[in-house]
Amino acid sequence: MAETIIVVGHKNPDNDAICAAIGYAELKNILADRDAPGYVYKPARLGQLPPETGWVLGKLGIPVPELIDHVDPGQKVILVDHNEVLQAVDGIEDADLLEIIDHHRIGGLVTAGPIKFHNLPIGSSATVVAKEFEREGIEPSKETAAMLLSALMTDTVLLKSPTATKSDHYQAEWLAKFAGVDAMEWGSQVIKSRGSGADLPIDRLVAADAKEFQVGDDIVFIAQRETVDGKAVMEREAEMRDYMKKVIAENGYRSFLLMVTDIIEEGSTFICEGDCALIDKAFGISVDVPGGVWMPGVLSRKKQVAAPILALG
Ligand code: MG
Ligand code: MG
Ligand code: MG
């Protein structure tokens, strides 16, 4: 019987974490048929589908990956869109980690043996996966190309984020060709399918896309709510702050920073609860004010927010 290898993105998955996992599993299955029969690569996810992912997979007729909450000891695993233990599936320390496909900072995972670790400082993991298709000389199907392009476009905020590189522009056109779409038009449709998010349940509104970061001895929790209507989201500020305080109390975080990122206005409102001195120091602001602090041009948690905070650790 074929051995199953799980391909999985990070906790609180975003569109990139899920689509890159599906796309990479598909590539690996094609390569396995060619080079290494006996392995079956199965995409999985660690949380609820983001609304745009539900829309994309439904529209393209791509099956939703299985929801898992841990991996068993010895399970063969490939991580995509993350490489930090805090963000990875429970049980990862005792699993058999085969590969990492990512576009983040390196965060301290240690392996027993050598692995394929393909990490590039570019806009999305979907871009890295598209590059792997191209490098192997394999053309993605129309559906896979459209799915990967959706993730490239959400992760780079329609290529406007400072994380977007020449590679992302190139790979977006490359994918658009196979998908038979206009890259920008398709990307806008995907982003619109999210809605403003303002009517979501409070836990989803605040923390659907949230990550823990170790800063010295403390954990800082950074969430990002990307929206096409920042004002509508900010109307729920009091409720959001109450929820953030609850999350801090339950998890012992040092601080909880929420970025309400307005894709149309191209910037983020910072709201912080807990001990926000670290945030003030990293950005030279006083974040503890009603209404939060508007940060024009700040679109990327990774590059513009997490990096300066981690630098203080
Ligand atoms: Mg991600
Ligand atoms: Mg990503
Ligand atoms: Mg993101």
mmCIF file of C-alpha atoms and ligand atoms in Angstrom:
data_model
loop_
_atom_site.group_PDB
_atom_site.id
_atom_site.type_symbol
_atom_site.label_atom_id
_atom_site.label_comp_id
_atom_site.label_asym_id
_atom_site.label_seq_id
_atom_site.Cartn_x
_atom_site.Cartn_y
_atom_site.Cartn_z
ATOM 1 C CA MET A 1 0.000 0.000 0.000
ATOM 2 C CA ALA A 2 1.145 3.503 -0.762
ATOM 3 C CA GLU A 3 2.500 5.560 2.108
ATOM 4 C CA THR A 4 0.685 8.839 2.806
ATOM 5 C CA ILE A 5 2.653 12.045 3.209
ATOM 6 C CA ILE A 6 0.779 15.001 4.685
ATOM 7 C CA VAL A 7 1.321 18.447 3.136
ATOM 8 C CA VAL A 8 0.118 21.127 5.517
ATOM 9 C CA GLY A 9 0.214 24.883 6.074
ATOM 10 C CA HIS A 10 0.196 26.860 9.330
ATOM 11 C CA LYS A 11 -2.384 27.202 12.086
ATOM 12 C CA ASN A 12 -5.136 29.795 11.488
ATOM 13 C CA PRO A 13 -4.638 29.145 7.771
ATOM 14 C CA ASP A 14 -4.842 31.898 5.191
ATOM 15 C CA ASN A 15 -5.555 31.395 1.497
ATOM 16 C CA ASP A 16 -1.838 30.868 0.765
ATOM 17 C CA ALA A 17 -1.401 28.212 3.483
ATOM 18 C CA ILE A 18 -4.237 26.143 2.032
ATOM 19 C CA CYS A 19 -3.769 26.691 -1.714
ATOM 20 C CA ALA A 20 0.011 26.220 -1.614
ATOM 21 C CA ALA A 21 -0.486 22.935 0.280
ATOM 22 C CA ILE A 22 -2.994 21.665 -2.314
ATOM 23 C CA GLY A 23 -0.793 22.794 -5.215
ATOM 24 C CA TYR A 24 2.418 21.329 -3.814
ATOM 25 C CA ALA A 25 0.720 18.008 -2.976
ATOM 26 C CA GLU A 26 -0.494 17.869 -6.572
ATOM 27 C CA LEU A 27 2.980 18.529 -7.970
ATOM 28 C CA LYS A 28 4.500 15.901 -5.657
ATOM 29 C CA ASN A 29 1.888 13.348 -6.757
ATOM 30 C CA ILE A 30 2.710 14.001 -10.411
ATOM 31 C CA LEU A 31 6.436 13.626 -9.642
ATOM 32 C CA ALA A 32 5.801 10.484 -7.574
ATOM 33 C CA ASP A 33 3.964 8.863 -10.496
ATOM 34 C CA ARG A 34 7.010 9.637 -12.609
ATOM 35 C CA ASP A 35 9.927 9.072 -10.231
ATOM 36 C CA ALA A 36 8.922 7.476 -6.926
ATOM 37 C CA PRO A 37 5.757 5.392 -6.977
ATOM 38 C CA GLY A 38 4.517 4.253 -3.585
ATOM 39 C CA TYR A 39 3.936 7.696 -2.113
ATOM 40 C CA VAL A 40 0.668 9.584 -1.975
ATOM 41 C CA TYR A 41 0.754 13.258 -0.996
ATOM 42 C CA LYS A 42 -2.332 14.471 0.822
ATOM 43 C CA PRO A 43 -3.043 18.149 1.505
ATOM 44 C CA ALA A 44 -4.436 19.010 4.939
ATOM 45 C CA ARG A 45 -5.400 22.158 6.863
ATOM 46 C CA LEU A 46 -5.255 23.216 10.504
ATOM 47 C CA GLY A 47 -8.344 25.410 10.662
ATOM 48 C CA GLN A 48 -11.458 26.789 9.064
ATOM 49 C CA LEU A 49 -11.322 27.848 5.397
ATOM 50 C CA PRO A 50 -11.004 31.614 4.897
ATOM 51 C CA PRO A 51 -14.071 32.870 2.975
ATOM 52 C CA GLU A 52 -12.129 33.533 -0.224
ATOM 53 C CA THR A 53 -10.644 30.031 -0.118
ATOM 54 C CA GLY A 54 -14.135 28.549 0.157
ATOM 55 C CA TRP A 55 -15.148 30.629 -2.833
ATOM 56 C CA VAL A 56 -12.052 29.739 -4.916
ATOM 57 C CA LEU A 57 -12.159 25.992 -4.251
ATOM 58 C CA GLY A 58 -15.923 25.876 -4.843
ATOM 59 C CA LYS A 59 -15.684 27.799 -8.095
ATOM 60 C CA LEU A 60 -12.815 25.645 -9.388
ATOM 61 C CA GLY A 61 -14.282 22.333 -8.174
ATOM 62 C CA ILE A 62 -11.221 21.537 -6.059
ATOM 63 C CA PRO A 63 -11.846 19.336 -2.981
ATOM 64 C CA VAL A 64 -11.411 20.982 0.427
ATOM 65 C CA PRO A 65 -8.378 19.497 2.238
ATOM 66 C CA GLU A 66 -9.038 17.430 5.343
ATOM 67 C CA LEU A 67 -9.028 19.262 8.690
ATOM 68 C CA ILE A 68 -6.451 17.803 11.101
ATOM 69 C CA ASP A 69 -5.377 18.863 14.600
ATOM 70 C CA HIS A 70 -2.209 16.815 15.056
ATOM 71 C CA VAL A 71 0.154 14.397 13.357
ATOM 72 C CA ASP A 72 1.170 11.046 14.827
ATOM 73 C CA PRO A 73 4.778 10.260 15.761
ATOM 74 C CA GLY A 74 6.743 9.212 12.684
ATOM 75 C CA GLN A 75 4.164 10.604 10.230
ATOM 76 C CA LYS A 76 5.877 11.934 7.110
ATOM 77 C CA VAL A 77 5.076 15.630 6.750
ATOM 78 C CA ILE A 78 5.814 18.525 4.393
ATOM 79 C CA LEU A 79 5.274 22.031 5.765
ATOM 80 C CA VAL A 80 4.234 24.888 3.507
ATOM 81 C CA ASP A 81 3.935 28.612 4.205
ATOM 82 C CA HIS A 82 5.622 28.407 7.642
ATOM 83 C CA ASN A 83 8.647 26.916 9.354
ATOM 84 C CA GLU A 84 8.134 27.823 13.022
ATOM 85 C CA VAL A 85 7.119 25.240 15.608
ATOM 86 C CA LEU A 86 4.674 27.684 17.240
ATOM 87 C CA GLN A 87 2.728 27.912 13.975
ATOM 88 C CA ALA A 88 2.975 24.230 12.998
ATOM 89 C CA VAL A 89 0.683 21.248 13.479
ATOM 90 C CA ASP A 90 0.728 19.705 16.972
ATOM 91 C CA GLY A 91 3.049 16.696 17.095
ATOM 92 C CA ILE A 92 5.510 18.140 14.572
ATOM 93 C CA GLU A 93 8.450 17.569 16.961
ATOM 94 C CA ASP A 94 7.982 13.790 16.720
ATOM 95 C CA ALA A 95 6.918 13.635 13.083
ATOM 96 C CA ASP A 96 9.204 12.847 10.141
ATOM 97 C CA LEU A 97 9.661 16.252 8.495
ATOM 98 C CA LEU A 98 10.603 15.756 4.839
ATOM 99 C CA GLU A 99 10.427 19.217 3.292
ATOM 100 C CA ILE A 100 9.611 22.862 3.921
ATOM 101 C CA ILE A 101 8.286 25.141 1.164
ATOM 102 C CA ASP A 102 8.044 28.682 2.479
ATOM 103 C CA HIS A 103 8.607 32.432 2.211
ATOM 104 C CA HIS A 104 9.148 33.484 5.845
ATOM 105 C CA ARG A 105 12.006 34.128 8.218
ATOM 106 C CA ILE A 106 13.726 31.012 9.578
ATOM 107 C CA GLY A 107 12.297 30.348 13.017
ATOM 108 C CA GLY A 108 14.250 27.645 14.791
ATOM 109 C CA LEU A 109 12.991 24.230 13.661
ATOM 110 C CA VAL A 110 15.640 21.556 14.060
ATOM 111 C CA THR A 111 15.670 18.298 12.075
ATOM 112 C CA ALA A 112 17.537 15.018 12.598
ATOM 113 C CA GLY A 113 18.564 14.605 8.982
ATOM 114 C CA PRO A 114 18.967 16.718 5.870
ATOM 115 C CA ILE A 115 15.743 17.912 4.261
ATOM 116 C CA LYS A 116 14.643 19.929 1.256
ATOM 117 C CA PHE A 117 14.140 23.440 2.648
ATOM 118 C CA HIS A 118 13.038 25.774 -0.133
ATOM 119 C CA ASN A 119 12.466 29.216 1.327
ATOM 120 C CA LEU A 120 12.497 32.347 -0.805
ATOM 121 C CA PRO A 121 12.078 35.998 0.197
ATOM 122 C CA ILE A 122 9.150 36.504 -2.180
ATOM 123 C CA GLY A 123 5.449 37.330 -1.944
ATOM 124 C CA SER A 124 3.729 33.990 -1.440
ATOM 125 C CA SER A 125 4.267 30.287 -0.959
ATOM 126 C CA ALA A 126 2.052 29.822 -4.005
ATOM 127 C CA THR A 127 4.742 31.650 -6.000
ATOM 128 C CA VAL A 128 7.346 29.205 -4.705
ATOM 129 C CA VAL A 129 5.100 26.275 -5.682
ATOM 130 C CA ALA A 130 4.550 27.757 -9.170
ATOM 131 C CA LYS A 131 8.321 28.044 -9.551
ATOM 132 C CA GLU A 132 8.650 24.365 -8.616
ATOM 133 C CA PHE A 133 6.117 23.403 -11.303
ATOM 134 C CA GLU A 134 8.086 25.422 -13.842
ATOM 135 C CA ARG A 135 11.451 24.066 -12.697
ATOM 136 C CA GLU A 136 10.186 20.477 -13.043
ATOM 137 C CA GLY A 137 8.807 21.241 -16.499
ATOM 138 C CA ILE A 138 5.237 20.439 -15.457
ATOM 139 C CA GLU A 139 2.294 22.557 -16.589
ATOM 140 C CA PRO A 140 -0.339 23.138 -13.897
ATOM 141 C CA SER A 141 -3.956 22.380 -14.811
ATOM 142 C CA LYS A 142 -6.258 25.340 -15.459
ATOM 143 C CA GLU A 143 -7.822 24.892 -12.004
ATOM 144 C CA THR A 144 -4.516 24.500 -10.135
ATOM 145 C CA ALA A 145 -3.084 27.554 -11.875
ATOM 146 C CA ALA A 146 -6.133 29.669 -10.955
ATOM 147 C CA MET A 147 -5.993 28.416 -7.346
ATOM 148 C CA LEU A 148 -2.277 29.191 -6.958
ATOM 149 C CA LEU A 149 -2.793 32.593 -8.578
ATOM 150 C CA SER A 150 -5.564 33.366 -6.076
ATOM 151 C CA ALA A 151 -3.115 32.765 -3.211
ATOM 152 C CA LEU A 152 -0.331 34.762 -4.860
ATOM 153 C CA MET A 153 -2.784 37.666 -5.199
ATOM 154 C CA THR A 154 -4.197 37.520 -1.653
ATOM 155 C CA ASP A 155 -0.781 37.151 -0.012
ATOM 156 C CA THR A 156 0.672 40.098 -1.950
ATOM 157 C CA VAL A 157 -2.533 42.193 -1.743
ATOM 158 C CA LEU A 158 -2.833 42.265 -5.540
ATOM 159 C CA LEU A 159 0.968 42.668 -5.862
ATOM 160 C CA LYS A 160 0.809 45.950 -3.887
ATOM 161 C CA SER A 161 2.508 44.652 -0.731
ATOM 162 C CA PRO A 162 6.211 45.465 -0.269
ATOM 163 C CA THR A 163 6.735 41.688 -0.129
ATOM 164 C CA ALA A 164 5.831 41.393 -3.827
ATOM 165 C CA THR A 165 8.920 40.867 -6.005
ATOM 166 C CA LYS A 166 9.693 40.619 -9.708
ATOM 167 C CA SER A 167 9.367 36.845 -9.279
ATOM 168 C CA ASP A 168 5.792 37.275 -8.101
ATOM 169 C CA HIS A 169 4.909 39.469 -11.072
ATOM 170 C CA TYR A 170 6.492 36.960 -13.436
ATOM 171 C CA GLN A 171 4.866 33.913 -11.825
ATOM 172 C CA ALA A 172 1.473 35.674 -11.712
ATOM 173 C CA GLU A 173 1.593 36.094 -15.497
ATOM 174 C CA TRP A 174 2.840 32.522 -15.881
ATOM 175 C CA LEU A 175 -0.081 31.162 -13.828
ATOM 176 C CA ALA A 176 -2.608 33.476 -15.522
ATOM 177 C CA LYS A 177 -1.616 32.002 -18.877
ATOM 178 C CA PHE A 178 -2.506 28.450 -17.759
ATOM 179 C CA ALA A 179 -5.580 29.620 -15.842
ATOM 180 C CA GLY A 180 -6.858 31.549 -18.865
ATOM 181 C CA VAL A 181 -7.583 34.636 -16.778
ATOM 182 C CA ASP A 182 -6.358 38.195 -16.420
ATOM 183 C CA ALA A 183 -4.236 38.109 -13.246
ATOM 184 C CA MET A 184 -5.455 41.407 -11.791
ATOM 185 C CA GLU A 185 -9.101 40.806 -12.652
ATOM 186 C CA TRP A 186 -9.085 37.327 -11.120
ATOM 187 C CA GLY A 187 -7.213 38.594 -8.057
ATOM 188 C CA SER A 188 -9.759 41.382 -7.513
ATOM 189 C CA GLN A 189 -12.625 38.907 -7.796
ATOM 190 C CA VAL A 190 -10.990 36.682 -5.174
ATOM 191 C CA ILE A 191 -10.429 39.590 -2.785
ATOM 192 C CA LYS A 192 -14.015 40.806 -3.232
ATOM 193 C CA SER A 193 -15.317 37.322 -2.450
ATOM 194 C CA ARG A 194 -14.082 37.885 1.124
ATOM 195 C CA GLY A 195 -16.508 40.710 1.801
ATOM 196 C CA SER A 196 -15.542 43.318 4.386
ATOM 197 C CA GLY A 197 -15.508 40.726 7.155
ATOM 198 C CA ALA A 198 -17.285 43.252 9.399
ATOM 199 C CA ASP A 199 -20.233 40.944 10.075
ATOM 200 C CA LEU A 200 -18.135 37.906 11.042
ATOM 201 C CA PRO A 201 -18.323 36.352 14.528
ATOM 202 C CA ILE A 202 -15.868 38.240 16.742
ATOM 203 C CA ASP A 203 -13.296 35.429 16.998
ATOM 204 C CA ARG A 204 -13.117 35.119 13.198
ATOM 205 C CA LEU A 205 -13.130 38.879 12.670
ATOM 206 C CA VAL A 206 -10.153 39.396 14.983
ATOM 207 C CA ALA A 207 -8.141 36.202 14.917
ATOM 208 C CA ALA A 208 -8.882 34.186 11.758
ATOM 209 C CA ASP A 209 -5.405 35.193 10.538
ATOM 210 C CA ALA A 210 -3.220 35.369 13.649
ATOM 211 C CA LYS A 211 0.273 34.199 14.529
ATOM 212 C CA GLU A 212 2.298 33.798 17.695
ATOM 213 C CA PHE A 213 5.806 35.241 17.767
ATOM 214 C CA GLN A 214 8.384 34.529 20.446
ATOM 215 C CA VAL A 215 10.078 37.759 21.535
ATOM 216 C CA GLY A 216 12.631 37.028 24.253
ATOM 217 C CA ASP A 217 10.692 35.188 26.966
ATOM 218 C CA ASP A 218 7.323 36.511 25.825
ATOM 219 C CA ILE A 219 4.837 35.648 23.138
ATOM 220 C CA VAL A 220 3.370 38.464 21.083
ATOM 221 C CA PHE A 221 0.214 37.590 19.159
ATOM 222 C CA ILE A 222 -0.190 39.468 15.873
ATOM 223 C CA ALA A 223 -3.460 39.240 13.978
ATOM 224 C CA GLN A 224 -4.338 40.764 10.644
ATOM 225 C CA ARG A 225 -7.836 41.517 9.389
ATOM 226 C CA GLU A 226 -7.555 42.373 5.719
ATOM 227 C CA THR A 227 -10.681 44.130 4.486
ATOM 228 C CA VAL A 228 -12.055 46.241 1.687
ATOM 229 C CA ASP A 229 -13.856 48.397 4.313
ATOM 230 C CA GLY A 230 -11.702 49.322 7.319
ATOM 231 C CA LYS A 231 -14.307 51.738 8.658
ATOM 232 C CA ALA A 232 -16.968 49.034 8.903
ATOM 233 C CA VAL A 233 -14.557 46.780 10.816
ATOM 234 C CA MET A 234 -13.511 49.587 13.194
ATOM 235 C CA GLU A 235 -17.138 50.130 14.196
ATOM 236 C CA ARG A 236 -16.704 46.987 16.286
ATOM 237 C CA GLU A 237 -13.608 48.288 18.095
ATOM 238 C CA ALA A 238 -14.991 47.921 21.649
ATOM 239 C CA GLU A 239 -16.045 44.338 20.984
ATOM 240 C CA MET A 240 -12.706 43.561 19.320
ATOM 241 C CA ARG A 241 -10.748 44.942 22.289
ATOM 242 C CA ASP A 242 -12.798 42.862 24.758
ATOM 243 C CA TYR A 243 -12.113 39.766 22.712
ATOM 244 C CA MET A 244 -8.381 40.573 22.520
ATOM 245 C CA LYS A 245 -8.203 40.951 26.319
ATOM 246 C CA LYS A 246 -9.872 37.571 26.700
ATOM 247 C CA VAL A 247 -7.368 35.921 24.342
ATOM 248 C CA ILE A 248 -4.453 37.464 26.267
ATOM 249 C CA ALA A 249 -5.846 36.202 29.596
ATOM 250 C CA GLU A 250 -6.407 32.692 28.229
ATOM 251 C CA ASN A 251 -2.992 32.335 26.567
ATOM 252 C CA GLY A 252 -0.668 34.444 28.680
ATOM 253 C CA TYR A 253 0.472 36.607 25.771
ATOM 254 C CA ARG A 254 2.557 39.696 26.491
ATOM 255 C CA SER A 255 0.581 41.676 23.960
ATOM 256 C CA PHE A 256 -1.944 41.297 21.186
ATOM 257 C CA LEU A 257 -1.573 43.520 18.145
ATOM 258 C CA LEU A 258 -4.389 43.609 15.598
ATOM 259 C CA MET A 259 -3.732 45.127 12.176
ATOM 260 C CA VAL A 260 -6.950 46.162 10.442
ATOM 261 C CA THR A 261 -5.576 46.373 6.922
ATOM 262 C CA ASP A 262 -7.637 48.373 4.449
ATOM 263 C CA ILE A 263 -6.724 47.094 0.997
ATOM 264 C CA ILE A 264 -8.405 50.001 -0.761
ATOM 265 C CA GLU A 265 -6.900 52.753 1.442
ATOM 266 C CA GLU A 266 -3.566 50.859 1.463
ATOM 267 C CA GLY A 267 -2.701 50.971 5.127
ATOM 268 C CA SER A 268 -3.458 49.444 8.519
ATOM 269 C CA THR A 269 -4.993 50.593 11.788
ATOM 270 C CA PHE A 270 -3.034 49.198 14.740
ATOM 271 C CA ILE A 271 -5.026 48.190 17.819
ATOM 272 C CA CYS A 272 -3.121 46.812 20.766
ATOM 273 C CA GLU A 273 -4.102 45.207 24.078
ATOM 274 C CA GLY A 274 -1.890 43.934 26.892
ATOM 275 C CA ASP A 275 1.579 45.406 27.374
ATOM 276 C CA CYS A 276 2.058 47.474 24.226
ATOM 277 C CA ALA A 277 5.413 49.065 25.110
ATOM 278 C CA LEU A 278 7.139 46.786 22.627
ATOM 279 C CA ILE A 279 4.852 47.946 19.826
ATOM 280 C CA ASP A 280 5.375 51.618 20.732
ATOM 281 C CA LYS A 281 9.129 51.091 20.710
ATOM 282 C CA ALA A 282 9.212 49.190 17.410
ATOM 283 C CA PHE A 283 7.210 51.844 15.541
ATOM 284 C CA GLY A 284 7.824 55.045 17.509
ATOM 285 C CA ILE A 285 4.104 55.460 18.189
ATOM 286 C CA SER A 286 1.740 55.539 21.169
ATOM 287 C CA VAL A 287 -0.617 52.789 20.162
ATOM 288 C CA ASP A 288 -2.795 52.804 23.290
ATOM 289 C CA VAL A 289 -5.404 55.307 22.078
ATOM 290 C CA PRO A 290 -9.087 54.901 21.231
ATOM 291 C CA GLY A 291 -9.487 54.286 17.516
ATOM 292 C CA GLY A 292 -5.975 52.849 17.290
ATOM 293 C CA VAL A 293 -3.203 54.309 15.128
ATOM 294 C CA TRP A 294 -3.449 54.539 11.336
ATOM 295 C CA MET A 295 -0.247 53.338 9.658
ATOM 296 C CA PRO A 296 -0.319 54.388 6.001
ATOM 297 C CA GLY A 297 1.355 51.991 3.567
ATOM 298 C CA VAL A 298 1.590 49.153 6.098
ATOM 299 C CA LEU A 299 0.204 46.044 4.381
ATOM 300 C CA SER A 300 2.618 43.265 5.325
ATOM 301 C CA ARG A 301 2.607 41.705 8.790
ATOM 302 C CA LYS A 302 5.772 39.800 7.998
ATOM 303 C CA LYS A 303 7.941 42.517 6.543
ATOM 304 C CA GLN A 304 6.595 45.720 8.090
ATOM 305 C CA VAL A 305 5.282 44.562 11.472
ATOM 306 C CA ALA A 306 6.677 41.256 12.766
ATOM 307 C CA ALA A 307 10.245 41.975 11.630
ATOM 308 C CA PRO A 308 10.684 45.267 13.580
ATOM 309 C CA ILE A 309 9.066 43.723 16.691
ATOM 310 C CA LEU A 310 11.235 40.599 16.518
ATOM 311 C CA ALA A 311 14.302 42.797 16.118
ATOM 312 C CA LEU A 312 13.716 44.042 19.687
ATOM 313 C CA GLY A 313 13.754 40.474 21.114
HETATM 314 MG MG MG B 1 0.285 32.371 5.385
HETATM 315 MG MG MG B 2 2.159 33.062 2.617
HETATM 316 MG MG MG B 3 -0.865 37.179 4.793
#
